[in-house]
XYZ file of N, CA and C in Angstrom:
669
model
N 99.107 89.983 174.791
C 98.231 88.820 174.645
C 97.073 88.930 175.633
N 95.853 88.669 175.162
C 94.676 88.801 176.017
C 94.673 87.737 177.112
N 93.816 87.904 178.091
C 93.740 86.964 179.206
C 92.985 85.704 178.797
N 93.142 84.658 179.607
C 92.426 83.406 179.354
C 90.917 83.638 179.354
N 90.437 84.414 180.303
C 88.999 84.675 180.418
C 88.468 85.348 179.157
N 89.237 86.296 178.621
C 88.809 87.023 177.423
C 88.762 86.118 176.199
N 89.833 85.356 175.996
C 89.879 84.534 174.782
C 88.914 83.356 174.883
N 88.688 82.849 176.096
C 87.700 81.776 176.280
C 86.318 82.254 175.841
N 85.935 83.435 176.285
C 84.627 83.993 175.944
C 84.490 84.160 174.436
N 85.547 84.649 173.791
C 85.488 84.883 172.346
C 85.447 83.572 171.568
N 86.225 82.577 172.003
C 86.249 81.290 171.303
C 84.878 80.619 171.364
N 84.252 80.634 172.534
C 82.925 80.031 172.661
C 81.929 80.755 171.757
N 81.991 82.086 171.745
C 81.086 82.852 170.874
C 81.348 82.524 169.405
N 82.605 82.508 169.005
C 82.950 82.234 167.608
C 82.491 80.843 167.189
N 82.685 79.866 168.067
C 82.317 78.492 167.720
C 80.810 78.340 167.543
N 80.052 79.169 168.248
C 78.591 79.077 168.184
C 78.007 79.709 166.924
N 78.796 80.528 166.220
C 78.261 81.130 164.987
C 79.166 80.874 163.786
N 79.887 79.750 163.850
C 80.743 79.364 162.720
C 80.046 78.251 161.941
N 79.553 78.570 160.751
C 78.821 77.592 159.950
C 79.719 76.459 159.462
N 81.022 76.684 159.493
C 81.960 75.685 158.983
C 82.003 74.442 159.872
N 81.778 74.605 161.186
C 81.873 73.462 162.091
C 80.487 73.051 162.588
N 80.291 71.768 162.756
C 79.011 71.235 163.232
C 79.047 71.066 164.751
N 77.898 70.715 165.301
C 77.817 70.434 166.734
C 78.456 69.078 167.019
N 79.252 69.018 168.071
C 79.931 67.773 168.423
C 78.958 66.774 169.043
N 79.297 65.495 168.930
C 78.534 64.434 169.589
C 79.456 63.730 170.574
N 78.907 62.821 171.356
C 79.731 62.091 172.327
C 80.647 61.080 171.651
N 80.530 60.934 170.343
C 81.417 60.030 169.606
C 82.651 60.745 169.065
N 82.637 62.064 169.090
C 83.741 62.829 168.504
C 84.944 62.888 169.440
N 86.127 63.006 168.838
C 87.372 63.039 169.603
C 87.418 64.214 170.572
N 86.842 65.342 170.192
C 86.879 66.518 171.065
C 86.106 66.254 172.365
N 85.135 65.335 172.313
C 84.418 64.975 173.541
C 85.143 63.862 174.296
N 85.511 62.794 173.596
C 86.135 61.649 174.269
C 87.474 62.012 174.900
N 88.178 62.980 174.321
C 89.486 63.376 174.860
C 89.363 64.183 176.143
N 88.234 64.872 176.302
C 88.108 65.802 177.434
C 86.909 65.511 178.336
N 86.368 64.294 178.266
C 85.212 63.971 179.106
C 85.620 63.672 180.547
N 86.865 63.233 180.755
C 87.351 62.939 182.106
C 88.182 64.099 182.622
N 88.180 64.343 183.935
C 88.960 65.455 184.499
C 90.449 65.302 184.188
N 91.178 66.409 184.027
C 92.622 66.334 183.763
C 93.354 65.692 184.936
N 94.283 64.801 184.625
C 95.055 64.118 185.658
C 96.528 64.124 185.297
N 97.377 64.093 186.331
C 98.822 64.059 186.132
C 99.328 62.666 186.457
N 99.845 61.963 185.446
C 100.363 60.613 185.648
C 101.614 60.638 186.514
N 101.857 59.541 187.208
C 103.029 59.448 188.082
C 104.313 59.676 187.299
N 104.361 59.173 186.064
C 105.570 59.295 185.242
C 105.806 60.710 184.738
N 104.815 61.602 184.920
C 104.934 62.967 184.404
C 105.019 64.007 185.517
N 105.296 63.551 186.737
C 105.363 64.474 187.866
C 106.424 65.547 187.666
N 107.513 65.190 186.979
C 108.615 66.147 186.819
C 108.325 67.219 185.773
N 107.353 66.978 184.889
C 107.069 67.960 183.836
C 105.790 68.749 184.097
N 104.992 68.322 185.088
C 103.789 69.073 185.432
C 102.599 68.745 184.542
N 101.441 69.259 184.911
C 100.186 68.962 184.221
C 100.168 69.489 182.792
N 101.008 70.484 182.485
C 100.947 71.067 181.146
C 101.289 70.058 180.059
N 102.187 69.113 180.350
C 102.547 68.115 179.330
C 101.299 67.359 178.877
N 100.488 66.917 179.836
C 99.258 66.196 179.520
C 98.274 67.091 178.773
N 98.143 68.336 179.223
C 97.239 69.290 178.573
C 97.653 69.517 177.122
N 98.939 69.756 176.909
C 99.439 70.039 175.566
C 99.247 68.848 174.634
N 99.496 67.635 175.161
C 99.330 66.429 174.356
C 97.887 66.274 173.884
N 96.949 66.465 174.790
C 95.538 66.335 174.435
C 95.090 67.455 173.492
N 95.565 68.671 173.749
C 95.177 69.800 172.907
C 95.641 69.610 171.470
N 96.827 69.046 171.297
C 97.352 68.863 169.948
C 96.563 67.830 169.150
N 95.855 66.927 169.851
C 95.006 65.968 169.143
C 93.844 66.682 168.443
N 93.462 67.822 169.021
C 92.324 68.564 168.486
C 92.755 69.734 167.614
N 93.734 70.511 168.085
C 94.064 71.752 167.374
C 95.496 71.786 166.856
N 96.153 70.626 166.759
C 97.438 70.581 166.081
C 97.244 70.956 164.621
N 98.310 71.381 163.977
C 98.194 71.894 162.612
C 97.563 70.881 161.658
N 97.736 69.571 161.923
C 97.180 68.552 161.033
C 95.815 68.037 161.479
N 95.313 68.541 162.617
C 94.080 67.988 163.178
C 92.913 68.965 163.269
N 93.208 70.237 163.436
C 92.163 71.206 163.760
C 91.055 71.253 162.717
N 91.389 71.031 161.464
C 90.392 71.096 160.390
C 89.305 70.040 160.567
N 89.689 68.878 161.122
C 88.756 67.753 161.204
C 88.210 67.476 162.600
N 88.819 68.070 163.633
C 88.460 67.687 164.999
C 87.822 68.787 165.839
N 87.748 70.016 165.340
C 87.195 71.116 166.135
C 85.693 71.258 165.875
N 84.885 70.913 166.885
C 83.433 71.004 166.770
C 82.877 71.807 167.938
N 81.659 72.297 167.777
C 81.083 73.205 168.764
C 80.097 72.497 169.697
N 79.525 73.266 170.611
C 78.463 72.758 171.475
C 78.929 72.222 172.817
N 77.964 71.689 173.578
C 78.243 71.181 174.923
C 79.250 70.041 174.921
N 79.301 69.281 173.820
C 80.238 68.168 173.720
C 81.497 68.550 172.941
N 81.588 69.820 172.536
C 82.729 70.264 171.741
C 83.540 71.339 172.418
N 83.555 72.532 171.829
C 84.387 73.628 172.326
C 84.060 73.981 173.776
N 82.789 74.009 174.125
C 82.423 74.360 175.502
C 82.948 73.323 176.493
N 82.883 72.051 176.102
C 83.415 70.981 176.945
C 84.930 71.112 177.089
N 85.608 71.425 175.987
C 87.061 71.621 176.005
C 87.449 72.756 176.944
N 86.766 73.886 176.861
C 87.112 75.028 177.700
C 86.835 74.740 179.175
N 85.786 73.974 179.461
C 85.517 73.585 180.843
C 86.611 72.695 181.394
N 87.139 71.814 180.547
C 88.240 70.929 180.943
C 89.496 71.751 181.235
N 89.750 72.755 180.416
C 90.912 73.619 180.633
C 90.777 74.420 181.927
N 89.558 74.816 182.264
C 89.335 75.514 183.535
C 89.864 74.676 184.692
N 89.578 73.377 184.656
C 90.008 72.476 185.726
C 91.521 72.259 185.691
N 92.092 72.143 184.496
C 93.541 71.934 184.371
C 94.310 73.107 184.956
N 93.794 74.313 184.772
C 94.474 75.515 185.263
C 94.458 75.619 186.789
N 93.643 74.813 187.445
C 93.593 74.807 188.904
C 94.636 73.872 189.515
N 95.321 73.087 188.678
C 96.301 72.117 189.186
C 97.492 72.841 189.817
N 98.046 72.314 190.912
C 99.168 72.966 191.610
C 100.401 73.206 190.740
N 100.604 72.391 189.700
C 101.797 72.557 188.859
C 101.587 73.559 187.723
N 100.374 74.088 187.608
C 100.111 75.079 186.547
C 100.779 76.395 186.916
N 101.585 76.942 186.017
C 102.300 78.178 186.324
C 102.157 79.190 185.186
N 102.871 80.290 185.308
C 102.759 81.374 184.329
C 103.166 80.923 182.933
N 104.194 80.100 182.833
C 104.628 79.644 181.517
C 103.612 78.681 180.900
N 102.989 77.852 181.746
C 101.916 76.984 181.251
C 100.800 77.836 180.656
N 100.491 78.926 181.336
C 99.433 79.832 180.877
C 99.793 80.460 179.529
N 101.046 80.897 179.378
C 101.479 81.511 178.117
C 101.352 80.534 176.952
N 101.786 79.294 177.185
C 101.722 78.297 176.125
C 100.279 77.959 175.763
N 99.430 77.861 176.765
C 98.021 77.584 176.499
C 97.389 78.711 175.694
N 97.668 79.956 176.065
C 97.089 81.098 175.355
C 97.520 81.114 173.892
N 98.763 80.713 173.634
C 99.239 80.651 172.250
C 98.429 79.626 171.454
N 98.151 78.478 172.069
C 97.350 77.450 171.407
C 95.914 77.924 171.183
N 95.360 78.614 172.167
C 93.993 79.122 172.032
C 93.894 80.177 170.938
N 94.980 80.932 170.723
C 94.995 81.906 169.623
C 94.852 81.191 168.281
N 95.417 79.986 168.174
C 95.302 79.211 166.936
C 93.840 78.834 166.690
N 93.151 78.379 167.748
C 91.729 78.037 167.625
C 90.918 79.276 167.244
N 91.187 80.374 167.928
C 90.494 81.644 167.684
C 90.632 82.059 166.219
N 91.841 82.015 165.705
C 92.105 82.437 164.327
C 91.477 81.467 163.320
N 91.512 80.176 163.634
C 90.924 79.180 162.738
C 89.429 79.433 162.567
N 88.749 79.738 163.661
C 87.311 79.998 163.595
C 87.006 81.244 162.766
N 87.778 82.303 162.976
C 87.569 83.536 162.209
C 87.871 83.313 160.727
N 88.931 82.557 160.446
C 89.285 82.265 159.055
C 88.191 81.476 158.337
N 87.341 80.791 159.105
C 86.278 79.985 158.502
C 84.900 80.614 158.689
N 84.868 81.939 158.825
C 83.612 82.660 158.747
C 82.977 83.104 160.038
N 83.500 82.687 161.185
C 82.919 83.119 162.455
C 83.246 84.592 162.693
N 82.331 85.300 163.343
C 82.552 86.723 163.601
C 82.262 87.047 165.057
N 82.955 88.056 165.563
C 82.723 88.549 166.915
C 81.636 89.616 166.881
N 80.968 89.868 168.012
C 80.025 90.988 168.064
C 80.758 92.271 167.716
N 80.116 93.209 167.072
C 80.763 94.436 166.609
C 81.607 95.151 167.664
N 81.130 95.345 168.896
C 81.940 96.073 169.882
C 83.243 95.371 170.231
N 83.293 94.032 170.041
C 84.479 93.275 170.418
C 85.475 93.140 169.286
N 85.038 93.413 168.059
C 85.855 93.101 166.896
C 87.191 93.802 166.899
N 87.199 95.137 166.999
C 88.453 95.878 166.985
C 89.253 95.638 168.248
N 88.580 95.556 169.390
C 89.281 95.326 170.647
C 90.069 94.037 170.586
N 89.458 93.005 170.026
C 90.124 91.718 169.921
C 91.345 91.801 169.033
N 91.219 92.477 167.905
C 92.342 92.588 166.982
C 93.495 93.365 167.596
N 93.169 94.394 168.359
C 94.211 95.222 168.948
C 94.971 94.475 170.027
N 94.268 93.615 170.798
C 94.906 92.915 171.909
C 95.663 91.682 171.453
N 95.227 91.112 170.350
C 95.773 89.824 169.938
C 97.150 89.946 169.311
N 98.020 88.976 169.604
C 99.294 88.863 168.909
C 99.043 88.086 167.636
N 99.622 88.532 166.514
C 99.374 87.887 165.233
C 99.884 86.459 165.246
N 99.083 85.553 164.642
C 99.489 84.170 164.494
C 99.545 83.868 163.008
N 100.595 83.249 162.539
C 100.753 82.976 161.118
C 99.652 82.057 160.612
N 99.253 82.229 159.350
C 98.215 81.383 158.782
C 98.703 79.961 158.586
N 99.992 79.750 158.524
C 100.520 78.397 158.430
C 101.604 78.217 159.469
N 101.483 77.126 160.235
C 102.469 76.849 161.278
C 103.429 75.820 160.724
N 104.685 76.192 160.578
C 105.640 75.308 159.941
C 106.128 74.213 160.863
N 106.207 74.507 162.151
C 106.706 73.510 163.081
C 106.182 73.820 164.454
N 105.730 72.798 165.171
C 105.240 72.975 166.540
C 106.171 72.248 167.484
N 106.957 72.970 168.309
C 107.926 72.315 169.158
C 107.305 71.435 170.218
N 105.975 71.542 170.428
C 105.356 70.717 171.451
C 104.375 69.733 170.843
N 104.569 69.369 169.524
C 103.643 68.463 168.932
C 103.596 67.133 169.659
N 102.370 66.557 169.631
C 102.147 65.320 170.358
C 102.626 64.147 169.522
N 103.621 63.433 169.982
C 104.113 62.251 169.303
C 104.820 61.367 170.303
N 104.648 60.066 170.152
C 105.206 59.138 171.124
C 106.716 59.098 171.067
N 107.319 59.574 169.973
C 108.767 59.523 169.848
C 109.462 60.687 170.535
N 108.693 61.686 170.990
C 109.302 62.849 171.628
C 109.811 62.482 173.010
N 111.036 62.831 173.306
C 111.621 62.559 174.608
C 111.211 63.629 175.588
N 110.774 63.211 176.773
C 110.358 64.170 177.781
C 111.565 64.672 178.546
N 111.383 65.828 179.182
C 112.422 66.363 180.045
C 113.429 67.212 179.302
N 114.354 67.779 180.093
C 115.331 68.720 179.555
C 116.243 68.073 178.521
N 116.668 66.838 178.769
C 117.603 66.184 177.848
C 117.022 66.002 176.450
N 115.707 65.923 176.355
C 115.092 65.719 175.050
C 114.782 66.992 174.294
N 115.114 68.151 174.868
C 114.764 69.425 174.232
C 115.368 69.622 172.841
N 116.645 69.263 172.598
C 117.182 69.459 171.243
C 116.362 68.749 170.165
N 115.689 67.640 170.535
C 114.853 66.921 169.572
C 113.522 67.620 169.341
N 113.156 68.532 170.255
C 111.873 69.232 170.141
C 112.043 70.656 169.627
N 113.269 71.052 169.344
C 113.549 72.390 168.823
C 112.864 72.578 167.467
N 112.393 73.787 167.158
C 111.778 74.041 165.848
C 112.706 73.738 164.677
N 114.025 73.760 164.920
C 114.980 73.477 163.848
C 115.275 71.990 163.700
N 114.751 71.167 164.621
C 115.007 69.729 164.566
C 114.100 69.073 163.531
N 114.518 67.909 163.070
C 113.700 67.102 162.172
C 113.612 65.705 162.773
N 112.645 64.882 162.359
C 112.521 63.538 162.932
C 113.832 62.765 162.872
N 114.317 62.345 164.025
C 115.558 61.586 164.099
C 116.811 62.428 164.062
N 116.671 63.749 163.940
C 117.841 64.636 163.861
C 117.648 65.841 164.775
N 118.103 65.749 166.032
C 117.980 66.876 166.967
C 118.760 68.087 166.479
N 118.383 69.258 166.962
C 119.115 70.479 166.631
C 120.520 70.397 167.218
N 121.520 70.526 166.389
C 122.905 70.407 166.858
C 123.415 71.686 167.511
N 122.661 72.773 167.375
C 123.071 74.045 167.966
C 122.527 74.223 169.382
N 121.531 73.430 169.754
C 120.976 73.485 171.112
C 121.710 72.480 171.992
N 121.891 72.834 173.268
C 122.545 71.891 174.167
C 122.102 72.147 175.608
N 122.335 71.154 176.438
C 122.009 71.260 177.859
C 123.304 71.236 178.652
N 123.533 72.277 179.452
C 124.723 72.361 180.300
C 124.340 72.114 181.750
N 125.118 71.287 182.436
C 124.876 71.027 183.851
C 125.702 71.999 184.683
N 125.033 72.861 185.440
C 125.732 73.766 186.349
C 125.776 73.117 187.729
N 126.200 73.856 188.715
C 126.360 73.284 190.052
C 125.060 72.697 190.585
N 123.974 73.453 190.481
C 122.712 73.021 191.086
C 121.588 72.757 190.094
N 121.802 73.039 188.829
C 120.690 72.913 187.887
C 121.195 72.729 186.466
N 120.270 72.383 185.590
C 120.572 72.267 184.162
C 120.205 73.585 183.481
N 121.076 74.027 182.571
C 120.850 75.268 181.837
C 120.750 74.934 180.356
N 119.693 75.375 179.709
C 119.506 75.082 178.294
C 120.046 76.229 177.451
N 120.919 75.880 176.503
C 121.488 76.866 175.577
C 120.786 76.713 174.226
N 119.982 77.697 173.886
C 119.228 77.639 172.633
C 120.121 77.972 171.438
N 119.723 77.516 170.260
C 120.472 77.790 169.035
C 120.567 79.281 168.737
N 119.627 80.068 169.303
C 119.628 81.511 169.053
C 120.623 82.247 169.944
N 121.243 81.517 170.890
C 122.210 82.128 171.793
C 121.670 82.410 173.178
N 120.357 82.241 173.362
C 119.730 82.509 174.661
C 120.019 81.372 175.642
N 120.330 81.737 176.896
C 120.495 80.754 177.967
C 119.223 80.756 178.808
N 118.633 79.587 179.005
C 117.323 79.495 179.652
C 117.383 78.522 180.822
N 116.890 78.954 181.974
C 116.873 78.088 183.146
C 115.723 77.089 183.045
N 115.918 75.915 183.663
C 114.890 74.871 183.670
C 114.647 74.449 185.115
N 113.950 75.277 185.896
C 113.747 74.995 187.318
C 113.040 73.672 187.551
N 113.638 72.846 188.424
C 113.031 71.557 188.729
C 113.031 70.595 187.562
N 113.835 70.874 186.546
C 113.863 70.010 185.376
C 112.693 70.204 184.436
N 111.917 71.260 184.667
C 110.762 71.509 183.806
C 111.176 72.268 182.549
N 110.429 72.019 181.481
C 110.824 72.545 180.173
C 110.006 73.746 179.706
N 109.039 74.198 180.518
C 108.130 75.244 180.051
C 108.838 76.515 179.615
N 109.902 76.917 180.334
C 110.604 78.154 179.973
C 111.134 78.096 178.541
N 111.654 76.931 178.165
C 112.203 76.762 176.818
C 111.077 76.769 175.786
N 109.970 76.087 176.097
C 108.845 76.041 175.163
C 108.256 77.427 174.934
N 108.153 78.208 176.017
C 107.671 79.587 175.891
C 108.611 80.392 175.009
N 109.915 80.217 175.202
C 110.918 80.940 174.401
C 110.743 80.619 172.921
N 110.586 79.339 172.590
C 110.420 78.951 171.191
C 109.127 79.507 170.606
N 108.042 79.465 171.387
C 106.772 80.005 170.901
C 106.897 81.500 170.614
N 107.594 82.213 171.505
C 107.757 83.656 171.315
C 108.581 83.954 170.067
N 109.615 83.132 169.815
C 110.416 83.308 168.596
C 109.544 83.125 167.356
N 108.683 82.106 167.384
C 107.821 81.840 166.236
C 106.776 82.936 166.046
N 106.243 83.454 167.153
C 105.265 84.531 167.059
C 105.897 85.793 166.489
N 107.132 86.092 166.928
C 107.835 87.254 166.389
C 108.020 87.104 164.885
N 108.390 85.898 164.463
C 108.578 85.638 163.040
C 107.256 85.772 162.294
N 106.172 85.254 162.899
C 104.856 85.316 162.267
C 104.389 86.749 162.085
N 104.608 87.578 163.115
C 104.157 88.965 163.044
C 104.908 89.746 161.975
N 106.169 89.389 161.749
C 106.944 90.057 160.709
C 106.472 89.637 159.322
N 106.081 88.343 159.205
C 105.697 87.813 157.901
C 104.237 88.089 157.559
N 103.381 88.134 158.588
C 101.947 88.252 158.329
C 101.281 89.150 159.353
N 101.506 90.476 159.307
C 100.874 91.374 160.274
C 99.363 91.414 160.086
N 98.640 91.489 161.213
C 97.182 91.551 161.165
C 96.734 92.902 161.676
N 95.913 93.594 160.921
C 95.475 94.923 161.311
C 94.021 94.898 161.754
N 93.652 95.834 162.553
C 92.286 95.942 163.073
C 91.306 96.209 161.929
N 90.227 95.422 161.906
C 89.213 95.608 160.869
C 88.338 96.796 161.224
N 88.234 97.735 160.344
C 87.421 98.939 160.595
C 85.958 98.629 160.326
């Protein structure tokens, strides 16, 4: 997976030459959602700044929103990327937060290309070679933004890709060990949740979905 700096540069370039999307205004959700600096609410101290970042990002690039909410310009994509720059400076931002963010940015990147945006010729093949394939249709997002989602480790079975509204995954469970909680995924993987944070589990689920996507829809370098 490419670095944040690399994909940021490509997304801004793609958004600037994508005829499908218009320039954002200060009335658009992509501006109003990211006009204020990222902040961590007192009630979210245990989950870190990524929870807030993910919630806001899903308003714009969730599978049901990206078609209508992704706009370009100083009040659009460029404003969003500047906001993410600040979020990544937060003390609670870690490697797993970075992995999850990059996965979301790959969705934006692919959406722009699917709607006619192109990279400069020298970058085209390089981008394809570095990028992990993302499926053209996302069947389930374990971190979708919804008020009914329970935060923290105990709520993870309800956020599993195999869960449905009101029906948590019965194969996932949380075990309490001597000093920490251990999450047992339906796939058989045991995942640590340091400090009660859920990022390790979310990264695991994203990686499972990416592996599935690459098997179903491989993307080859355009010659």
